[in-house]
PDB file of C-alpha atoms in Angstrom:
ATOM      1  CA  UNK A   1      -0.087   0.000  -0.153  1.00 74.00           C
ATOM      2  CA  UNK A   2       1.138   3.640  -0.184  1.00 77.00           C
ATOM      3  CA  UNK A   3       2.180   3.558   3.408  1.00 83.00           C
ATOM      4  CA  UNK A   4       4.452   0.702   2.680  1.00 84.00           C
ATOM      5  CA  UNK A   5       5.759   2.865  -0.221  1.00 81.00           C
ATOM      6  CA  UNK A   6       6.796   5.738   2.398  1.00 81.00           C
ATOM      7  CA  UNK A   7       8.467   3.808   4.308  1.00 85.00           C
ATOM      8  CA  UNK A   8      10.489   2.302   1.895  1.00 83.00           C
ATOM      9  CA  UNK A   9      11.172   5.351  -0.055  1.00 79.00           C
ATOM     10  CA  UNK A  10      12.424   7.195   3.624  1.00 77.00           C
ATOM     11  CA  UNK A  11      14.669   3.556   4.020  1.00 80.00           C
ATOM     12  CA  UNK A  12      16.006   4.410   0.505  1.00 77.00           C
ATOM     13  CA  UNK A  13      16.586   7.980   1.265  1.00 75.00           C
ATOM     14  CA  UNK A  14      17.351   8.010   5.054  1.00 72.00           C
ATOM     15  CA  UNK A  15      20.393  10.953   4.487  1.00 65.00           C
ATOM     16  CA  UNK A  16      17.916  13.292   2.418  1.00 62.00           C
ATOM     17  CA  UNK A  17      14.851  12.946   4.377  1.00 63.00           C
ATOM     18  CA  UNK A  18      16.997  13.396   7.232  1.00 59.00           C
ATOM     19  CA  UNK A  19      14.391  14.909   9.860  1.00 57.00           C
ATOM     20  CA  UNK A  20      11.544  14.136   7.882  1.00 66.00           C
ATOM     21  CA  UNK A  21       9.039  10.515   9.236  1.00 72.00           C
ATOM     22  CA  UNK A  22       7.376   8.646   6.374  1.00 75.00           C
ATOM     23  CA  UNK A  23       4.630   9.819   7.632  1.00 76.00           C
ATOM     24  CA  UNK A  24       5.210  13.015   6.250  1.00 73.00           C
ATOM     25  CA  UNK A  25       5.868  12.015   3.016  1.00 78.00           C
ATOM     26  CA  UNK A  26       3.082  12.678   0.397  1.00 77.00           C
ATOM     27  CA  UNK A  27       2.568  10.200  -2.681  1.00 77.00           C
ATOM     28  CA  UNK A  28       0.819  11.528  -5.783  1.00 79.00           C
ATOM     29  CA  UNK A  29       0.308  10.155  -9.474  1.00 68.00           C
ATOM     30  CA  UNK A  30       1.636  13.282 -11.036  1.00 69.00           C
ATOM     31  CA  UNK A  31       3.029  16.572 -10.349  1.00 67.00           C
ATOM     32  CA  UNK A  32       0.336  18.897  -8.126  1.00 65.00           C
ATOM     33  CA  UNK A  33      -2.175  15.791  -7.905  1.00 69.00           C
ATOM     34  CA  UNK A  34      -3.992  14.792  -4.872  1.00 75.00           C
ATOM     35  CA  UNK A  35      -2.071  13.055  -2.427  1.00 76.00           C
ATOM     36  CA  UNK A  36      -3.081   9.248  -2.273  1.00 76.00           C
ATOM     37  CA  UNK A  37      -4.286   7.993   1.220  1.00 75.00           C
ATOM     38  CA  UNK A  38      -1.670   5.737   3.364  1.00 77.00           C
ATOM     39  CA  UNK A  39      -3.804   2.802   3.113  1.00 77.00           C
ATOM     40  CA  UNK A  40      -4.828   2.866  -0.788  1.00 78.00           C
ATOM     41  CA  UNK A  41      -2.863   0.021  -2.328  1.00 79.00           C
ATOM     42  CA  UNK A  42      -0.663   0.305  -4.879  1.00 70.00           C
ATOM     43  CA  UNK A  43      -2.061  -2.655  -7.003  1.00 73.00           C
ATOM     44  CA  UNK A  44      -5.272  -0.360  -7.647  1.00 74.00           C
ATOM     45  CA  UNK A  45      -3.517   2.123  -9.451  1.00 73.00           C
ATOM     46  CA  UNK A  46      -2.998   2.552 -13.169  1.00 68.00           C
ATOM     47  CA  UNK A  47       0.627   3.945 -12.665  1.00 66.00           C
ATOM     48  CA  UNK A  48       3.733   2.897 -10.519  1.00 60.00           C
ATOM     49  CA  UNK A  49       4.101  -0.059 -12.025  1.00 62.00           C
ATOM     50  CA  UNK A  50       7.480   0.737 -14.014  1.00 65.00           C
ATOM     51  CA  UNK A  51      10.258   3.327 -14.267  1.00 67.00           C
ATOM     52  CA  UNK A  52       8.078   4.878 -17.121  1.00 69.00           C
ATOM     53  CA  UNK A  53       5.068   5.770 -15.519  1.00 72.00           C
ATOM     54  CA  UNK A  54       6.291   6.058 -11.613  1.00 77.00           C
ATOM     55  CA  UNK A  55       3.947   6.960  -8.431  1.00 76.00           C
ATOM     56  CA  UNK A  56       5.925  10.352  -7.228  1.00 76.00           C
ATOM     57  CA  UNK A  57       7.083  11.178  -3.767  1.00 77.00           C
ATOM     58  CA  UNK A  58       7.339  14.237  -2.162  1.00 72.00           C
ATOM     59  CA  UNK A  59       8.814  15.312   1.242  1.00 71.00           C
ATOM     60  CA  UNK A  60       8.233  18.435   2.713  1.00 69.00           C
ATOM     61  CA  UNK A  61      10.287  21.347   1.644  1.00 72.00           C
ATOM     62  CA  UNK A  62      12.255  23.310   4.600  1.00 76.00           C
ATOM     63  CA  UNK A  63      11.782  26.727   5.641  1.00 81.00           C
ATOM     64  CA  UNK A  64      14.482  29.090   6.222  1.00 85.00           C
ATOM     65  CA  UNK A  65      13.328  31.855   8.825  1.00 87.00           C
ATOM     66  CA  UNK A  66      15.164  35.371   9.549  1.00 88.00           C
ATOM     67  CA  UNK A  67      15.168  35.543  13.237  1.00 87.00           C
ATOM     68  CA  UNK A  68      16.465  38.998  15.180  1.00 85.00           C
ATOM     69  CA  UNK A  69      18.467  38.282  18.743  1.00 80.00           C
ATOM     70  CA  UNK A  70      18.970  41.581  21.190  1.00 73.00           C
ATOM     71  CA  UNK A  71      22.272  41.125  23.212  1.00 62.00           C
ATOM     72  CA  UNK A  72      23.983  43.750  25.431  1.00 54.00           C
ATOM     73  CA  UNK A  73      23.918  45.387  28.784  1.00 50.00           C
ATOM     74  CA  UNK A  74      20.504  47.008  27.573  1.00 52.00           C
ATOM     75  CA  UNK A  75      19.378  44.399  24.624  1.00 54.00           C
ATOM     76  CA  UNK A  76      19.790  47.423  22.062  1.00 56.00           C
ATOM     77  CA  UNK A  77      22.150  45.875  20.204  1.00 51.00           C
ATOM     78  CA  UNK A  78      20.523  43.527  17.224  1.00 62.00           C
ATOM     79  CA  UNK A  79      21.792  40.483  15.472  1.00 68.00           C
ATOM     80  CA  UNK A  80      20.055  38.519  12.343  1.00 75.00           C
ATOM     81  CA  UNK A  81      20.687  35.009  11.610  1.00 78.00           C
ATOM     82  CA  UNK A  82      19.058  32.096   9.693  1.00 83.00           C
ATOM     83  CA  UNK A  83      16.852  29.120  11.132  1.00 84.00           C
ATOM     84  CA  UNK A  84      15.785  26.182   9.042  1.00 82.00           C
ATOM     85  CA  UNK A  85      12.980  23.900   9.853  1.00 81.00           C
ATOM     86  CA  UNK A  86      11.958  20.964   7.983  1.00 74.00           C
ATOM     87  CA  UNK A  87       9.082  20.063   9.872  1.00 75.00           C
ATOM     88  CA  UNK A  88       6.569  22.064  12.181  1.00 77.00           C
ATOM     89  CA  UNK A  89       7.556  19.538  14.503  1.00 78.00           C
ATOM     90  CA  UNK A  90      11.004  20.525  14.297  1.00 79.00           C
ATOM     91  CA  UNK A  91       9.690  24.365  15.231  1.00 83.00           C
ATOM     92  CA  UNK A  92       7.913  23.290  18.178  1.00 83.00           C
ATOM     93  CA  UNK A  93      10.191  21.123  19.617  1.00 79.00           C
ATOM     94  CA  UNK A  94      13.023  24.549  18.713  1.00 79.00           C
ATOM     95  CA  UNK A  95      10.127  27.209  20.620  1.00 80.00           C
ATOM     96  CA  UNK A  96       9.905  24.640  23.856  1.00 73.00           C
ATOM     97  CA  UNK A  97      13.034  25.972  25.082  1.00 66.00           C
ATOM     98  CA  UNK A  98      12.906  29.616  23.940  1.00 75.00           C
ATOM     99  CA  UNK A  99      10.596  31.911  22.543  1.00 82.00           C
ATOM    100  CA  UNK A 100      10.458  33.261  18.902  1.00 88.00           C
ATOM    101  CA  UNK A 101       8.161  36.525  18.787  1.00 89.00           C
ATOM    102  CA  UNK A 102       6.125  38.359  16.054  1.00 92.00           C
ATOM    103  CA  UNK A 103       7.224  41.962  16.265  1.00 89.00           C
ATOM    104  CA  UNK A 104       6.004  44.889  14.873  1.00 89.00           C
ATOM    105  CA  UNK A 105       8.609  48.237  14.340  1.00 82.00           C
ATOM    106  CA  UNK A 106       7.043  51.288  15.907  1.00 76.00           C
ATOM    107  CA  UNK A 107       8.877  54.443  15.506  1.00 73.00           C
ATOM    108  CA  UNK A 108      10.591  56.671  18.608  1.00 67.00           C
ATOM    109  CA  UNK A 109       9.150  53.910  20.902  1.00 70.00           C
ATOM    110  CA  UNK A 110       9.677  49.675  21.815  1.00 73.00           C
ATOM    111  CA  UNK A 111       8.833  47.537  19.049  1.00 79.00           C
ATOM    112  CA  UNK A 112       5.647  45.972  19.514  1.00 84.00           C
ATOM    113  CA  UNK A 113       5.262  42.379  20.603  1.00 85.00           C
ATOM    114  CA  UNK A 114       2.476  41.172  18.341  1.00 89.00           C
ATOM    115  CA  UNK A 115       2.391  37.442  19.386  1.00 89.00           C
ATOM    116  CA  UNK A 116       4.409  33.869  19.803  1.00 87.00           C
ATOM    117  CA  UNK A 117       5.323  32.248  17.618  1.00 90.00           C
ATOM    118  CA  UNK A 118       3.866  28.298  17.958  1.00 88.00           C
ATOM    119  CA  UNK A 119       3.509  27.170  14.408  1.00 86.00           C
ATOM    120  CA  UNK A 120       6.127  26.821  10.771  1.00 83.00           C
ATOM    121  CA  UNK A 121       2.807  28.153   9.057  1.00 83.00           C
ATOM    122  CA  UNK A 122       2.402  30.777  11.703  1.00 88.00           C
ATOM    123  CA  UNK A 123       6.146  31.584  11.339  1.00 89.00           C
ATOM    124  CA  UNK A 124       6.331  31.995   7.957  1.00 87.00           C
ATOM    125  CA  UNK A 125       2.888  34.194   7.603  1.00 88.00           C
ATOM    126  CA  UNK A 126       4.646  36.464   9.785  1.00 90.00           C
ATOM    127  CA  UNK A 127       7.412  36.916   8.231  1.00 89.00           C
ATOM    128  CA  UNK A 128       6.109  37.766   4.890  1.00 88.00           C
ATOM    129  CA  UNK A 129       4.090  41.060   6.912  1.00 90.00           C
ATOM    130  CA  UNK A 130       5.477  44.436   6.405  1.00 89.00           C
ATOM    131  CA  UNK A 131       6.575  46.520   8.782  1.00 88.00           C
ATOM    132  CA  UNK A 132       7.283  43.275  11.376  1.00 90.00           C
ATOM    133  CA  UNK A 133      10.242  40.823  12.279  1.00 90.00           C
ATOM    134  CA  UNK A 134      10.678  37.896  14.233  1.00 90.00           C
ATOM    135  CA  UNK A 135      12.255  38.258  17.939  1.00 88.00           C
ATOM    136  CA  UNK A 136      14.717  34.890  18.857  1.00 84.00           C
ATOM    137  CA  UNK A 137      14.469  35.559  22.861  1.00 75.00           C
ATOM    138  CA  UNK A 138      16.399  32.742  25.214  1.00 56.00           C
ATOM    139  CA  UNK A 139      15.269  32.861  28.767  1.00 51.00           C
ATOM    140  CA  UNK A 140      18.940  31.573  29.268  1.00 48.00           C
ATOM    141  CA  UNK A 141      20.679  33.867  27.315  1.00 50.00           C
ATOM    142  CA  UNK A 142      19.238  36.661  28.752  1.00 48.00           C
ATOM    143  CA  UNK A 143      20.035  35.026  32.554  1.00 45.00           C
ATOM    144  CA  UNK A 144      23.752  34.228  31.245  1.00 47.00           C
ATOM    145  CA  UNK A 145      24.095  37.999  30.680  1.00 47.00           C
ATOM    146  CA  UNK A 146      22.409  39.328  33.006  1.00 46.00           C
ATOM    147  CA  UNK A 147      24.713  37.362  35.383  1.00 46.00           C
ATOM    148  CA  UNK A 148      28.207  38.429  33.575  1.00 49.00           C
ATOM    149  CA  UNK A 149      26.995  42.027  33.919  1.00 45.00           C
ATOM    150  CA  UNK A 150      26.929  41.397  37.854  1.00 45.00           C
ATOM    151  CA  UNK A 151      30.335  39.449  37.430  1.00 46.00           C
ATOM    152  CA  UNK A 152      31.887  42.355  34.920  1.00 47.00           C
ATOM    153  CA  UNK A 153      32.450  45.083  37.397  1.00 45.00           C
ATOM    154  CA  UNK A 154      36.072  45.660  36.649  1.00 42.00           C
ATOM    155  CA  UNK A 155      35.481  45.196  32.838  1.00 42.00           C
ATOM    156  CA  UNK A 156      32.838  47.651  32.633  1.00 41.00           C
ATOM    157  CA  UNK A 157      34.954  50.317  34.485  1.00 42.00           C
ATOM    158  CA  UNK A 158      36.678  50.765  31.086  1.00 42.00           C
ATOM    159  CA  UNK A 159      34.899  53.805  30.763  1.00 43.00           C
ATOM    160  CA  UNK A 160      37.061  56.382  28.825  1.00 65.00           C
ATOM    161  CA  UNK A 161      39.576  53.492  27.970  1.00 73.00           C
ATOM    162  CA  UNK A 162      38.099  52.906  24.484  1.00 82.00           C
ATOM    163  CA  UNK A 163      38.635  56.595  23.774  1.00 80.00           C
ATOM    164  CA  UNK A 164      42.597  56.166  25.151  1.00 79.00           C
ATOM    165  CA  UNK A 165      43.304  53.433  23.742  1.00 84.00           C
ATOM    166  CA  UNK A 166      42.442  53.908  19.916  1.00 88.00           C
ATOM    167  CA  UNK A 167      44.077  57.773  20.397  1.00 86.00           C
ATOM    168  CA  UNK A 168      47.059  55.348  21.378  1.00 85.00           C
ATOM    169  CA  UNK A 169      46.560  53.390  18.705  1.00 89.00           C
ATOM    170  CA  UNK A 170      46.833  56.511  16.013  1.00 88.00           C
ATOM    171  CA  UNK A 171      50.357  57.267  16.976  1.00 85.00           C
ATOM    172  CA  UNK A 172      52.012  53.936  18.184  1.00 85.00           C
ATOM    173  CA  UNK A 173      55.066  53.554  16.830  1.00 85.00           C
ATOM    174  CA  UNK A 174      54.648  50.162  16.134  1.00 86.00           C
ATOM    175  CA  UNK A 175      51.950  50.005  14.229  1.00 89.00           C
ATOM    176  CA  UNK A 176      52.923  53.142  12.422  1.00 89.00           C
ATOM    177  CA  UNK A 177      55.844  51.005  11.355  1.00 89.00           C
ATOM    178  CA  UNK A 178      53.377  48.184   9.922  1.00 91.00           C
ATOM    179  CA  UNK A 179      50.500  50.628   8.671  1.00 92.00           C
ATOM    180  CA  UNK A 180      51.932  53.761   8.006  1.00 92.00           C
ATOM    181  CA  UNK A 181      50.491  56.998   8.484  1.00 92.00           C
ATOM    182  CA  UNK A 182      47.385  56.551  10.908  1.00 92.00           C
ATOM    183  CA  UNK A 183      44.164  58.618  11.482  1.00 93.00           C
ATOM    184  CA  UNK A 184      41.597  58.328  13.719  1.00 93.00           C
ATOM    185  CA  UNK A 185      37.424  57.739  12.390  1.00 94.00           C
ATOM    186  CA  UNK A 186      35.326  59.816  14.581  1.00 90.00           C
ATOM    187  CA  UNK A 187      37.726  61.344  16.417  1.00 88.00           C
ATOM    188  CA  UNK A 188      38.614  58.048  17.970  1.00 88.00           C
ATOM    189  CA  UNK A 189      35.356  57.674  19.449  1.00 88.00           C
ATOM    190  CA  UNK A 190      32.798  54.555  19.331  1.00 90.00           C
ATOM    191  CA  UNK A 191      30.604  54.382  15.886  1.00 92.00           C
ATOM    192  CA  UNK A 192      27.212  52.236  15.194  1.00 91.00           C
ATOM    193  CA  UNK A 193      26.393  50.437  12.471  1.00 93.00           C
ATOM    194  CA  UNK A 194      23.096  49.929  11.502  1.00 91.00           C
ATOM    195  CA  UNK A 195      21.601  47.907   8.285  1.00 89.00           C
ATOM    196  CA  UNK A 196      20.071  50.711   5.758  1.00 87.00           C
ATOM    197  CA  UNK A 197      16.256  51.662   6.853  1.00 83.00           C
ATOM    198  CA  UNK A 198      16.608  49.370  10.106  1.00 82.00           C
ATOM    199  CA  UNK A 199      16.410  51.648  13.217  1.00 77.00           C
ATOM    200  CA  UNK A 200      18.262  48.550  15.767  1.00 77.00           C
ATOM    201  CA  UNK A 201      21.713  48.452  16.084  1.00 81.00           C
ATOM    202  CA  UNK A 202      23.413  45.809  14.222  1.00 86.00           C
ATOM    203  CA  UNK A 203      26.965  46.124  16.022  1.00 90.00           C
ATOM    204  CA  UNK A 204      28.863  48.514  17.996  1.00 91.00           C
ATOM    205  CA  UNK A 205      32.939  49.458  17.915  1.00 93.00           C
ATOM    206  CA  UNK A 206      34.758  50.695  20.430  1.00 91.00           C
ATOM    207  CA  UNK A 207      36.971  52.846  18.157  1.00 93.00           C
ATOM    208  CA  UNK A 208      38.550  52.815  14.613  1.00 95.00           C
ATOM    209  CA  UNK A 209      41.957  53.929  12.748  1.00 96.00           C
ATOM    210  CA  UNK A 210      42.347  54.100   9.203  1.00 96.00           C
ATOM    211  CA  UNK A 211      45.252  54.282   6.794  1.00 94.00           C
ATOM    212  CA  UNK A 212      44.923  54.034   2.712  1.00 92.00           C
ATOM    213  CA  UNK A 213      43.248  51.231   2.454  1.00 94.00           C
ATOM    214  CA  UNK A 214      43.490  49.311   5.718  1.00 96.00           C
ATOM    215  CA  UNK A 215      40.545  50.063   8.959  1.00 97.00           C
ATOM    216  CA  UNK A 216      42.504  48.891  12.499  1.00 97.00           C
ATOM    217  CA  UNK A 217      39.007  47.787  14.306  1.00 97.00           C
ATOM    218  CA  UNK A 218      39.910  48.449  18.397  1.00 95.00           C
ATOM    219  CA  UNK A 219      37.933  46.436  20.975  1.00 93.00           C
ATOM    220  CA  UNK A 220      38.717  47.282  24.600  1.00 89.00           C
ATOM    221  CA  UNK A 221      38.210  45.064  27.721  1.00 87.00           C
ATOM    222  CA  UNK A 222      39.946  45.957  30.967  1.00 82.00           C
ATOM    223  CA  UNK A 223      40.916  42.252  31.220  1.00 85.00           C
ATOM    224  CA  UNK A 224      40.366  40.671  28.059  1.00 90.00           C
ATOM    225  CA  UNK A 225      39.713  36.726  27.650  1.00 91.00           C
ATOM    226  CA  UNK A 226      39.805  34.102  25.022  1.00 92.00           C
ATOM    227  CA  UNK A 227      35.976  34.807  24.442  1.00 91.00           C
ATOM    228  CA  UNK A 228      36.939  38.504  23.493  1.00 93.00           C
ATOM    229  CA  UNK A 229      39.496  37.799  20.989  1.00 95.00           C
ATOM    230  CA  UNK A 230      36.471  35.180  19.344  1.00 93.00           C
ATOM    231  CA  UNK A 231      33.858  38.130  19.545  1.00 93.00           C
ATOM    232  CA  UNK A 232      36.555  40.990  17.924  1.00 95.00           C
ATOM    233  CA  UNK A 233      36.927  38.413  14.652  1.00 95.00           C
ATOM    234  CA  UNK A 234      33.353  38.191  14.370  1.00 93.00           C
ATOM    235  CA  UNK A 235      32.903  42.118  14.597  1.00 94.00           C
ATOM    236  CA  UNK A 236      36.158  42.104  12.094  1.00 95.00           C
ATOM    237  CA  UNK A 237      34.111  40.025   9.431  1.00 94.00           C
ATOM    238  CA  UNK A 238      30.834  42.005   9.914  1.00 94.00           C
ATOM    239  CA  UNK A 239      32.794  45.471   9.510  1.00 96.00           C
ATOM    240  CA  UNK A 240      34.331  43.690   6.313  1.00 95.00           C
ATOM    241  CA  UNK A 241      30.784  43.151   4.853  1.00 94.00           C
ATOM    242  CA  UNK A 242      29.931  47.043   5.351  1.00 95.00           C
ATOM    243  CA  UNK A 243      33.496  48.085   3.507  1.00 96.00           C
ATOM    244  CA  UNK A 244      32.399  45.944   1.008  1.00 95.00           C
ATOM    245  CA  UNK A 245      28.905  46.895   0.394  1.00 93.00           C
ATOM    246  CA  UNK A 246      28.836  50.704   2.241  1.00 93.00           C
ATOM    247  CA  UNK A 247      25.371  51.449   0.785  1.00 92.00           C
ATOM    248  CA  UNK A 248      23.608  48.545   2.677  1.00 91.00           C
ATOM    249  CA  UNK A 249      24.536  50.338   5.997  1.00 93.00           C
ATOM    250  CA  UNK A 250      24.085  53.263   7.985  1.00 92.00           C
ATOM    251  CA  UNK A 251      26.378  54.602  11.180  1.00 93.00           C
ATOM    252  CA  UNK A 252      26.037  56.417  14.205  1.00 90.00           C
ATOM    253  CA  UNK A 253      26.877  59.525  13.696  1.00 91.00           C
ATOM    254  CA  UNK A 254      26.221  59.570   9.941  1.00 92.00           C
ATOM    255  CA  UNK A 255      29.155  60.939   9.212  1.00 93.00           C
ATOM    256  CA  UNK A 256      31.225  58.176  10.155  1.00 94.00           C
ATOM    257  CA  UNK A 257      30.178  55.628   7.114  1.00 95.00           C
ATOM    258  CA  UNK A 258      32.257  58.125   4.884  1.00 94.00           C
ATOM    259  CA  UNK A 259      35.635  58.231   6.560  1.00 95.00           C
ATOM    260  CA  UNK A 260      35.179  54.175   5.525  1.00 96.00           C
ATOM    261  CA  UNK A 261      35.299  55.328   1.587  1.00 94.00           C
ATOM    262  CA  UNK A 262      37.918  53.397  -0.037  1.00 94.00           C
ATOM    263  CA  UNK A 263      38.954  51.149   2.737  1.00 96.00           C
ATOM    264  CA  UNK A 264      39.280  47.467   1.918  1.00 94.00           C
ATOM    265  CA  UNK A 265      40.839  45.603   5.129  1.00 96.00           C
ATOM    266  CA  UNK A 266      40.147  45.141   8.347  1.00 97.00           C
ATOM    267  CA  UNK A 267      43.071  44.908  11.137  1.00 96.00           C
ATOM    268  CA  UNK A 268      41.514  43.439  14.708  1.00 96.00           C
ATOM    269  CA  UNK A 269      43.373  45.300  17.847  1.00 95.00           C
ATOM    270  CA  UNK A 270      42.188  43.938  21.241  1.00 94.00           C
ATOM    271  CA  UNK A 271      43.237  46.564  24.421  1.00 90.00           C
ATOM    272  CA  UNK A 272      43.707  46.343  27.588  1.00 85.00           C
ATOM    273  CA  UNK A 273      45.212  46.702  30.860  1.00 78.00           C
ATOM    274  CA  UNK A 274      45.929  43.204  31.750  1.00 80.00           C
ATOM    275  CA  UNK A 275      46.636  39.807  29.367  1.00 87.00           C
ATOM    276  CA  UNK A 276      47.500  36.857  30.226  1.00 88.00           C
ATOM    277  CA  UNK A 277      49.862  34.544  28.305  1.00 90.00           C
ATOM    278  CA  UNK A 278      47.293  32.324  27.064  1.00 92.00           C
ATOM    279  CA  UNK A 279      45.131  35.184  25.650  1.00 92.00           C
ATOM    280  CA  UNK A 280      48.120  36.643  23.597  1.00 92.00           C
ATOM    281  CA  UNK A 281      48.267  33.143  22.362  1.00 94.00           C
ATOM    282  CA  UNK A 282      44.868  32.967  21.172  1.00 94.00           C
ATOM    283  CA  UNK A 283      45.225  36.441  19.824  1.00 94.00           C
ATOM    284  CA  UNK A 284      47.915  35.299  17.780  1.00 93.00           C
ATOM    285  CA  UNK A 285      46.677  32.293  15.879  1.00 94.00           C
ATOM    286  CA  UNK A 286      43.614  34.579  14.926  1.00 94.00           C
ATOM    287  CA  UNK A 287      45.866  37.605  13.525  1.00 94.00           C
ATOM    288  CA  UNK A 288      44.820  39.912  16.548  1.00 95.00           C
ATOM    289  CA  UNK A 289      47.334  42.830  17.593  1.00 93.00           C
ATOM    290  CA  UNK A 290      46.809  43.260  21.756  1.00 92.00           C
ATOM    291  CA  UNK A 291      47.943  46.485  22.674  1.00 88.00           C
ATOM    292  CA  UNK A 292      48.060  47.144  26.371  1.00 81.00           C
ATOM    293  CA  UNK A 293      50.322  49.738  29.241  1.00 64.00           C
ATOM    294  CA  UNK A 294      54.274  49.627  29.093  1.00 56.00           C
ATOM    295  CA  UNK A 295      54.514  51.894  31.625  1.00 49.00           C
ATOM    296  CA  UNK A 296      54.606  55.037  29.844  1.00 51.00           C
ATOM    297  CA  UNK A 297      51.184  54.304  28.471  1.00 54.00           C
ATOM    298  CA  UNK A 298      49.597  52.640  25.658  1.00 58.00           C
ATOM    299  CA  UNK A 299      51.570  50.520  23.042  1.00 65.00           C
ATOM    300  CA  UNK A 300      50.887  47.269  20.348  1.00 74.00           C
ATOM    301  CA  UNK A 301      52.772  44.616  20.949  1.00 74.00           C
ATOM    302  CA  UNK A 302      55.538  43.948  17.769  1.00 62.00           C
TER     303      UNK A 302
END
């Protein structure tokens, strides 16, 4: 019967149908035809007897959703990513441990929460509505961030350190010898980046220094950790996308984007007061320059 055909197809194409149960397959006699019921006997059909006139087996098409997440102390920094679901059951299992919200963008005030996403069909419908987006809200991530803020007092005391180190990098002899004449972007102050037309912040950088073709990305931590190196590398990748397609982005302040004109490469620099040897090794393996106090001020490692 048709049920046996579904099970045979699932067994034959196990890799291709990973995550899709046999029960979710449809069998038809032609493209666009009505799905045959599971108990229908193949012998009763006029087709499916040979290769020239086969039965057609259809699997659910995976759905890829673009979702946004909020991070940072004030949860104002927004990242977008994609998640693919093969079946409605996959989505239900996913939202069992975290929430996906259908959100409405509102000018001048907080975005409005419309409804929770509970089905794949609902997610697709919501993602197609103008002026709205899907927000992935993971309670465990929020808790980790809250705990991190409580534990990170030492790191968070680096107020003003961003400008100090960024300005020091522009005049650092080691960096000038390697990269030539350097100048500050936005006067050495932090810059926010947004996707054009979207009010939310895509990412923020502590400070930027440039030459004729390179952009030095300064990330500042009081006591840098291994994870700070990895996060800096991720930000460098994002910044490369901005340099490649500047018209797709906006900056705060607005004038900062024009200062990046003509630049093609990003050089990541991690600045701080105290570096553990292990952190320096990780940084070196990722081609990240470390800048720290040397008794007289800030200096980059040679």
